[in-house]
């Protein structure tokens, strides 16, 4: 049946009718549509539109729809339902009769979809924060286990300075905790209830909006009906936040791919997450990492497509807004699938500490520490830089490291060099001089790991309290 067909004399073109439906994807919102409808029904009863019996019938009908959908996916096979709102109405009427039509009194699908989408995103944010916390916990555990193991840190993808492996791993934790924080802040801003905004000008019945908002665990009702029915900032903000998270995951994946290559050999890919080549028998490919990198690109694409969908829309609701759902769903589902996989991967990946240590001890990663030795002896830093640069050049000619140069050769560059120079170039000394908050000196790294672990525990506590 054509929906809302009173003012029409002609039926819809069948192809157009099928094409414009959103039930194929907005069925994901069923749970939220039912919750929002229950809250609305109770407000209708309070406003004197529904009798107590009608309310009970409607609430029971809605509950039954939810239960049937849980039991069988086939329940959702409805080739006539235009969207999730239409589906619920149809089912409700089938279950309880004409009273079902009363549920729509005083409301519009414009406010319904805005509400359902907020409820969906709010739930996904809670799940994501949980997954991110577990991911960070595994990174922090691995960082702690790495203890005093060292590796080269890179700038310009050239060996730069030694760092603790734990310091490197904790860099990712900082990124992911920022992502969790951004999600929480996005949740806070979007946690307002559009119900009662009507089609654009506000409900036509005296609905208690505070009551509805509270029933759905919103912090309160939205403040402007025109904005509330046409706003998708919350969806954009959410997907933008996910695209930043995706970007972090993608950078992580890229680095792991590099480090797993024979050329680096810093990590050994877990077989449980890698596949072979159909042609080359020796291959073990970093499939998980490549797919993470690949899928994350799609999420960045979604955030752009959302903004483009919105940028030309006059106030308030336009059907274009239906197109904002798919990017939200796909980004959410993709990241929700990726995070536990990355957590599992990180838990078992083998870190090849010997290879990392070897790489740290060659390639002049102690050159800045060497210059610092001179600076501590009063040599101006530009000059010290220049003189260590000369020493490096000598080493390149001799195919050796700075600590292999004899003292007399060093003294010909600057008489300030002394026997203790060699000790200052040891890996331990080089790590130890980076003794600032946020630096790689072992005690600092241990402290950072401990602080972060406390933060993770606090997050777990909050998640537990909300659950
Ligand atoms: N399926 C629609 C959407 O997702 C629901 C709102 C329809 N509103 C309307 N005025 N046609 O946006």
Coordinates of C-alpha atoms and ligand atoms in Angstrom, one line a residue:
X1 CA 0.0 0.0 0.0
X2 CA 1.2 3.5 -0.8
X3 CA 2.1 5.2 2.5
X4 CA 0.2 8.4 3.4
X5 CA -1.7 8.2 0.1
X6 CA -4.8 10.4 0.9
X7 CA -3.8 13.3 -1.3
X8 CA -2.7 11.3 -4.3
X9 CA -4.7 10.0 -7.2
X10 CA -2.0 7.9 -8.8
X11 CA 0.0 5.0 -7.4
X12 CA 3.8 5.3 -7.1
X13 CA 5.9 4.1 -10.0
X14 CA 6.9 0.6 -8.8
X15 CA 10.6 1.1 -9.6
X16 CA 10.7 4.4 -7.8
X17 CA 8.7 2.9 -4.9
X18 CA 11.4 0.2 -4.4
X19 CA 14.3 2.5 -5.0
X20 CA 13.3 5.1 -2.4
X21 CA 12.9 2.6 0.5
X22 CA 15.3 2.7 3.3
X23 CA 14.2 -0.3 5.3
X24 CA 17.0 -2.4 3.7
X25 CA 19.4 -0.4 5.9
X26 CA 17.4 1.5 8.5
X27 CA 16.2 -1.9 10.0
X28 CA 19.3 -1.5 12.1
X29 CA 17.3 1.2 14.0
X30 CA 14.4 -1.1 14.9
X31 CA 15.5 -1.4 18.6
X32 CA 15.7 2.4 18.9
X33 CA 12.5 3.0 17.0
X34 CA 10.7 0.8 19.4
X35 CA 12.2 2.5 22.5
X36 CA 11.4 5.9 21.1
X37 CA 7.9 4.9 20.2
X38 CA 7.3 3.5 23.7
X39 CA 8.4 6.8 25.2
X40 CA 6.1 8.7 22.8
X41 CA 3.2 6.4 23.6
X42 CA 3.6 7.1 27.3
X43 CA 3.7 10.8 26.6
X44 CA 0.5 10.5 24.5
X45 CA -1.2 8.8 27.4
X46 CA -0.1 11.6 29.8
X47 CA -1.4 14.1 27.3
X48 CA -4.8 12.4 27.3
X49 CA -4.6 11.1 23.7
X50 CA -4.4 7.5 24.6
X51 CA -6.4 5.7 27.2
X52 CA -4.7 3.5 29.7
X53 CA -5.8 0.4 27.8
X54 CA -4.7 1.7 24.5
X55 CA -1.3 2.5 26.0
X56 CA -0.9 -1.0 27.4
X57 CA -1.9 -2.5 24.0
X58 CA 0.6 -0.3 22.2
X59 CA 3.4 -1.0 24.6
X60 CA 2.8 -4.7 24.5
X61 CA 2.6 -4.7 20.7
X62 CA 5.9 -2.8 20.5
X63 CA 7.5 -5.2 22.9
X64 CA 6.3 -8.2 20.8
X65 CA 7.7 -6.7 17.6
X66 CA 11.1 -6.4 19.4
X67 CA 10.9 -10.0 20.6
X68 CA 9.9 -11.4 17.2
X69 CA 12.8 -9.5 15.5
X70 CA 15.2 -11.1 18.0
X71 CA 13.9 -14.6 17.4
X72 CA 14.1 -14.5 13.6
X73 CA 15.7 -12.3 11.0
X74 CA 13.0 -13.4 8.6
X75 CA 10.5 -11.4 10.5
X76 CA 12.2 -8.3 8.9
X77 CA 11.6 -9.6 5.4
X78 CA 9.0 -7.1 4.5
X79 CA 9.0 -6.0 0.9
X80 CA 6.4 -3.4 1.5
X81 CA 7.8 -1.5 4.4
X82 CA 9.2 1.8 3.2
X83 CA 11.3 2.4 6.3
X84 CA 11.7 1.3 9.9
X85 CA 9.0 3.7 11.0
X86 CA 6.5 2.3 8.5
X87 CA 7.5 -1.3 9.4
X88 CA 6.8 -0.8 13.1
X89 CA 3.4 0.8 12.3
X90 CA 2.4 -2.0 10.0
X91 CA 3.4 -4.6 12.4
X92 CA 1.7 -2.9 15.3
X93 CA -1.6 -2.6 13.5
X94 CA -1.3 -6.3 12.4
X95 CA -0.8 -7.2 16.1
X96 CA -3.2 -4.9 17.9
X97 CA -5.6 -3.5 15.3
X98 CA -6.5 0.1 14.4
X99 CA -5.3 1.4 17.8
X100 CA -1.8 1.0 16.4
X101 CA -2.4 4.0 14.1
X102 CA -2.9 6.2 17.2
X103 CA 0.8 5.8 18.0
X104 CA 1.7 8.3 15.3
X105 CA -0.5 11.1 16.9
X106 CA 1.4 14.3 17.2
X107 CA 4.7 13.1 15.8
X108 CA 6.6 13.1 12.5
X109 CA 9.1 10.7 11.0
X110 CA 11.4 13.7 10.8
X111 CA 11.9 13.7 14.5
X112 CA 11.8 10.0 14.7
X113 CA 14.7 9.4 12.4
X114 CA 16.7 12.1 14.1
X115 CA 16.1 10.4 17.5
X116 CA 16.7 6.8 16.3
X117 CA 20.0 7.8 14.7
X118 CA 21.1 9.5 17.9
X119 CA 20.2 6.5 20.0
X120 CA 22.1 4.2 17.6
X121 CA 25.2 6.4 17.6
X122 CA 25.1 6.7 21.4
X123 CA 25.1 2.9 21.7
X124 CA 27.9 2.5 19.2
X125 CA 30.0 5.1 21.1
X126 CA 29.6 3.1 24.3
X127 CA 30.6 -0.1 22.6
X128 CA 33.6 1.7 20.9
X129 CA 34.8 3.1 24.2
X130 CA 34.7 -0.3 25.6
X131 CA 36.7 -1.8 22.7
X132 CA 39.2 1.0 22.7
X133 CA 39.8 0.6 26.4
X134 CA 40.6 -3.1 25.8
X135 CA 42.8 -2.3 22.9
X136 CA 44.8 0.3 25.0
X137 CA 45.1 -2.3 27.8
X138 CA 46.7 -4.8 25.5
X139 CA 49.1 -2.1 24.1
X140 CA 50.0 -1.1 27.7
X141 CA 50.6 -4.7 28.7
X142 CA 52.9 -5.3 25.8
X143 CA 54.7 -2.1 26.6
X144 CA 55.2 -3.2 30.2
X145 CA 56.4 -6.6 29.1
X146 CA 58.9 -5.1 26.8
X147 CA 60.6 -3.7 29.9
X148 CA 64.0 -2.2 28.9
X149 CA 64.1 -3.5 25.3
X150 CA 65.1 -0.8 22.9
X151 CA 64.5 0.0 19.2
X152 CA 65.3 2.8 16.8
X153 CA 62.8 5.6 16.6
X154 CA 62.5 7.0 13.1
X155 CA 62.1 10.4 11.6
X156 CA 61.8 10.7 7.8
X157 CA 61.9 6.9 8.0
X158 CA 65.6 7.2 8.8
X159 CA 67.0 5.9 12.1
X160 CA 66.9 8.8 14.5
X161 CA 67.4 7.9 18.2
X162 CA 66.9 4.9 20.4
X163 CA 63.7 4.6 22.4
X164 CA 62.2 1.9 24.6
X165 CA 59.9 -0.4 22.7
X166 CA 57.4 0.4 25.5
X167 CA 57.7 4.1 24.6
X168 CA 56.9 3.4 21.0
X169 CA 53.9 1.2 21.9
X170 CA 52.6 3.8 24.3
X171 CA 52.5 6.4 21.5
X172 CA 49.6 4.4 20.0
X173 CA 47.9 4.3 23.4
X174 CA 48.0 8.1 23.5
X175 CA 46.4 8.3 20.1
X176 CA 43.6 5.8 21.0
X177 CA 42.9 7.4 24.3
X178 CA 42.4 10.8 22.5
X179 CA 40.0 9.0 20.2
X180 CA 38.0 7.6 23.2
X181 CA 38.0 11.1 24.7
X182 CA 36.7 12.6 21.4
X183 CA 33.9 10.0 21.3
X184 CA 32.9 10.7 24.8
X185 CA 32.7 14.4 24.1
X186 CA 30.7 13.8 20.9
X187 CA 28.3 11.6 23.0
X188 CA 27.9 14.4 25.5
X189 CA 26.9 17.0 22.8
X190 CA 24.5 14.7 21.0
X191 CA 22.7 13.4 24.0
X192 CA 19.6 15.5 23.6
X193 CA 16.2 14.3 22.5
X194 CA 14.6 15.6 19.3
X195 CA 11.2 13.9 20.1
X196 CA 8.5 16.5 20.4
X197 CA 10.0 18.6 17.6
X198 CA 7.3 17.4 15.2
X199 CA 7.8 17.8 11.5
X200 CA 9.6 21.1 11.8
X201 CA 7.7 23.5 14.1
X202 CA 7.2 21.4 17.2
X203 CA 4.6 18.8 18.3
X204 CA 1.0 19.6 17.7
X205 CA 0.0 18.0 21.0
X206 CA 1.1 19.0 24.5
X207 CA 3.8 16.4 24.9
X208 CA 6.0 16.4 28.0
X209 CA 9.4 16.6 26.3
X210 CA 11.4 16.4 29.5
X211 CA 9.6 13.2 30.3
X212 CA 10.3 11.7 26.9
X213 CA 13.9 12.7 27.0
X214 CA 14.3 11.2 30.5
X215 CA 12.6 7.9 29.4
X216 CA 15.2 7.5 26.7
X217 CA 18.2 8.5 28.9
X218 CA 18.8 11.7 27.1
X219 CA 20.2 14.7 29.1
X220 CA 17.2 16.7 28.0
X221 CA 15.2 17.8 25.0
X222 CA 16.7 19.6 22.0
X223 CA 16.0 23.4 22.1
X224 CA 14.9 24.2 18.5
X225 CA 12.5 22.1 16.5
X226 CA 13.8 23.4 13.1
X227 CA 17.4 22.5 14.0
X228 CA 16.5 19.2 15.7
X229 CA 14.7 17.8 12.7
X230 CA 17.4 18.8 10.2
X231 CA 20.6 18.5 12.3
X232 CA 23.0 15.8 11.5
X233 CA 26.0 17.4 13.1
X234 CA 26.1 14.6 15.6
X235 CA 26.5 12.1 12.8
X236 CA 29.2 14.1 11.1
X237 CA 31.0 14.6 14.3
X238 CA 30.8 11.0 15.1
X239 CA 32.0 9.8 11.7
X240 CA 34.8 12.5 11.7
X241 CA 35.9 11.1 15.0
X242 CA 35.8 7.6 13.6
X243 CA 37.9 8.7 10.6
X244 CA 40.5 10.1 12.9
X245 CA 40.5 6.8 14.8
X246 CA 40.6 5.0 11.4
X247 CA 43.6 7.2 10.5
X248 CA 45.4 6.1 13.7
X249 CA 44.6 2.4 13.0
X250 CA 45.8 2.8 9.4
X251 CA 49.1 4.4 10.5
X252 CA 49.6 1.6 13.0
X253 CA 48.8 -1.0 10.3
X254 CA 51.3 0.6 7.9
X255 CA 54.0 0.6 10.5
X256 CA 53.4 -3.0 11.4
X257 CA 53.5 -4.0 7.7
X258 CA 56.9 -2.3 7.4
X259 CA 58.2 -3.7 10.6
X260 CA 57.2 -7.2 9.6
X261 CA 59.0 -7.1 6.3
X262 CA 62.3 -9.0 6.0
X263 CA 64.0 -5.7 5.6
X264 CA 63.1 -4.6 9.2
X265 CA 62.3 -8.0 10.8
X266 CA 61.2 -6.2 14.0
X267 CA 58.0 -8.3 14.4
X268 CA 56.9 -11.7 13.3
X269 CA 53.4 -11.8 11.9
X270 CA 51.0 -14.0 13.9
X271 CA 49.9 -16.9 11.7
X272 CA 46.4 -16.7 13.0
X273 CA 45.9 -13.4 11.2
X274 CA 48.0 -14.0 8.0
X275 CA 47.5 -15.9 4.8
X276 CA 49.8 -17.5 2.3
X277 CA 50.2 -16.6 -1.4
X278 CA 48.4 -18.7 -4.0
X279 CA 51.6 -18.7 -6.1
X280 CA 54.6 -18.1 -3.8
X281 CA 55.0 -20.8 -1.2
X282 CA 57.3 -18.8 1.1
X283 CA 54.8 -16.0 1.6
X284 CA 53.1 -15.0 4.8
X285 CA 51.1 -11.9 4.1
X286 CA 49.9 -9.3 6.6
X287 CA 46.3 -9.5 5.6
X288 CA 44.8 -8.2 8.8
X289 CA 47.0 -5.1 8.6
X290 CA 46.3 -4.5 4.9
X291 CA 42.6 -4.8 5.3
X292 CA 42.6 -2.5 8.3
X293 CA 44.5 0.0 6.2
X294 CA 42.2 -0.5 3.3
X295 CA 38.9 -0.4 5.2
X296 CA 40.0 2.7 7.1
X297 CA 40.2 4.6 3.9
X298 CA 36.5 4.0 3.4
X299 CA 35.7 5.6 6.7
X300 CA 37.5 8.8 5.8
X301 CA 35.4 8.7 2.6
X302 CA 32.2 8.4 4.7
X303 CA 33.0 11.5 6.7
X304 CA 33.5 13.5 3.5
X305 CA 30.3 12.1 1.9
X306 CA 28.3 13.0 5.0
X307 CA 29.5 16.6 4.8
X308 CA 28.8 16.8 1.1
X309 CA 25.2 15.5 1.6
X310 CA 24.6 18.2 4.2
X311 CA 26.3 21.2 2.7
X312 CA 23.6 22.3 0.3
X313 CA 20.5 21.5 2.4
X314 CA 18.2 24.3 3.3
X315 CA 16.4 23.9 6.6
X316 CA 14.8 21.8 7.7
X317 CA 14.2 18.1 6.9
X318 CA 15.0 17.0 3.3
X319 CA 14.9 13.5 2.1
X320 CA 18.6 13.7 1.3
X321 CA 19.0 13.2 5.0
X322 CA 18.0 9.5 4.5
X323 CA 21.4 9.2 2.8
X324 CA 23.2 10.1 6.0
X325 CA 22.5 6.7 7.6
X326 CA 24.6 4.4 5.5
X327 CA 27.9 6.1 6.1
X328 CA 27.1 6.0 9.8
X329 CA 26.2 2.3 9.8
X330 CA 29.2 1.3 7.7
X331 CA 31.7 3.3 9.7
X332 CA 30.3 2.0 12.9
X333 CA 30.2 -1.6 11.9
X334 CA 33.7 -1.5 10.2
X335 CA 35.4 0.0 13.3
X336 CA 33.5 -2.3 15.7
X337 CA 34.8 -5.3 13.7
X338 CA 38.3 -4.0 13.4
X339 CA 39.0 -3.1 17.1
X340 CA 38.7 -6.5 18.6
X341 CA 40.7 -8.0 15.8
X342 CA 43.5 -5.5 16.3
X343 CA 43.4 -6.3 20.0
X344 CA 43.7 -10.0 19.4
X345 CA 46.6 -9.4 16.9
X346 CA 48.5 -7.1 19.3
X347 CA 48.1 -9.6 22.1
X348 CA 50.1 -12.3 20.3
X349 CA 52.3 -10.5 17.8
X350 CA 56.0 -11.5 18.4
X351 CA 58.3 -8.6 18.9
X352 CA 61.9 -9.5 17.8
X353 CA 63.9 -7.7 20.4
X354 CA 67.3 -8.9 19.1
X355 CA 66.6 -7.4 15.7
X356 CA 65.4 -4.2 17.2
X357 CA 68.4 -4.0 19.5
X358 CA 70.8 -4.6 16.6
X359 CA 69.2 -1.9 14.5
X360 CA 69.4 0.5 17.5
X361 CA 73.1 0.0 17.9
X362 CA 74.0 0.9 14.4
X363 CA 73.3 3.8 12.1
X364 CA 74.5 6.5 14.5
X365 CA 71.4 6.6 16.6
X366 CA 73.6 8.0 19.4
X367 CA 74.8 11.0 17.4
X368 CA 72.6 13.5 19.1
X369 CA 73.7 12.1 22.5
X370 CA 77.3 12.5 21.3
X371 CA 76.7 16.2 20.5
X372 CA 75.0 16.6 23.9
X373 CA 78.3 15.3 25.5
X374 CA 80.1 18.2 24.0
X375 CA 77.3 20.7 24.9
X376 CA 77.6 19.6 28.5
X377 CA 81.2 20.5 28.3
X378 CA 80.4 24.0 27.2
X379 CA 80.6 23.6 23.4
X380 CA 77.9 25.7 21.7
X381 CA 75.3 23.3 20.3
X382 CA 75.7 24.4 16.6
X383 CA 79.4 23.7 16.8
X384 CA 78.9 20.4 18.7
X385 CA 76.5 19.4 15.9
X386 CA 79.0 20.3 13.3
X387 CA 81.8 18.4 15.0
X388 CA 79.9 15.2 15.6
X389 CA 78.8 15.5 12.0
X390 CA 82.5 15.4 11.1
X391 CA 83.0 12.4 13.3
X392 CA 80.1 10.6 11.6
X393 CA 81.7 11.3 8.3
X394 CA 85.0 9.7 9.5
X395 CA 83.0 6.7 10.6
X396 CA 81.2 6.4 7.3
X397 CA 84.6 6.2 5.6
X398 CA 85.8 3.6 8.0
X399 CA 82.5 1.7 8.2
X400 CA 82.3 2.0 12.0
X401 CA 80.2 3.6 14.7
X402 CA 81.1 6.7 16.8
X403 CA 82.1 4.6 19.7
X404 CA 84.7 2.9 17.6
X405 CA 86.7 6.0 16.9
X406 CA 89.9 6.2 18.9
X407 CA 90.2 9.1 21.4
X408 CA 93.1 10.8 19.6
X409 CA 91.1 11.1 16.4
X410 CA 88.2 12.5 18.4
X411 CA 90.5 15.0 20.1
X412 CA 91.7 16.2 16.8
X413 CA 88.2 17.3 16.2
X414 CA 87.7 18.8 19.6
X415 CA 90.1 18.4 22.6
X416 CA 87.1 18.3 25.0
X417 CA 86.5 14.6 24.2
X418 CA 87.6 12.3 27.0
X419 CA 87.4 8.7 28.0
X420 CA 83.9 9.1 29.5
X421 CA 82.6 9.9 26.0
X422 CA 82.4 6.2 25.3
X423 CA 80.3 5.5 28.3
X424 CA 78.0 8.4 27.3
X425 CA 77.3 6.6 23.9
X426 CA 76.2 3.3 25.5
X427 CA 72.5 2.5 24.8
X428 CA 71.7 2.8 28.5
X429 CA 73.3 6.3 28.7
X430 CA 71.6 7.5 25.5
X431 CA 68.2 6.3 26.7
X432 CA 68.8 7.7 30.2
X433 CA 69.5 11.3 29.1
X434 CA 66.0 11.6 27.7
X435 CA 64.8 12.2 31.2
X436 CA 61.9 14.5 30.8
X437 CA 58.2 13.9 31.2
X438 CA 57.1 12.2 28.0
X439 CA 60.7 11.2 27.2
X440 CA 62.1 7.7 26.7
X441 CA 64.3 7.4 29.8
X442 CA 63.2 4.0 31.3
X443 CA 61.9 5.4 34.6
X444 CA 59.8 8.0 32.7
X445 CA 58.4 5.3 30.4
X446 CA 57.6 3.0 33.4
X447 CA 55.8 6.0 35.0
X448 CA 53.9 6.8 31.8
X449 CA 52.8 3.1 31.5
X450 CA 51.7 3.1 35.2
X451 CA 49.7 6.3 34.8
X452 CA 48.1 5.1 31.7
X453 CA 47.2 1.8 33.2
X454 CA 45.5 3.6 36.0
X455 CA 43.6 5.7 33.5
X456 CA 42.5 2.5 31.7
X457 CA 41.3 1.0 35.0
X458 CA 39.3 4.1 35.7
X459 CA 37.8 3.9 32.2
X460 CA 36.9 0.2 32.8
X461 CA 35.3 1.2 36.1
X462 CA 33.2 3.9 34.3
X463 CA 32.2 1.4 31.6
X464 CA 31.2 -1.1 34.2
X465 CA 29.2 1.4 36.2
X466 CA 27.2 2.4 33.1
X467 CA 26.6 -1.2 31.9
Ligands
LIG1 N1 13.2 7.2 6.1 C1 13.3 8.6 6.3 C2 14.8 9.0 6.6 O1 15.5 8.1 6.8 C3 12.4 8.9 7.5 C4 12.0 10.3 7.5 C5 11.0 10.6 6.4 N2 10.5 11.9 6.5 C6 9.8 12.5 5.4 N3 9.4 13.7 5.6 N4 9.7 11.8 4.3 O2 15.1 10.2 6.6

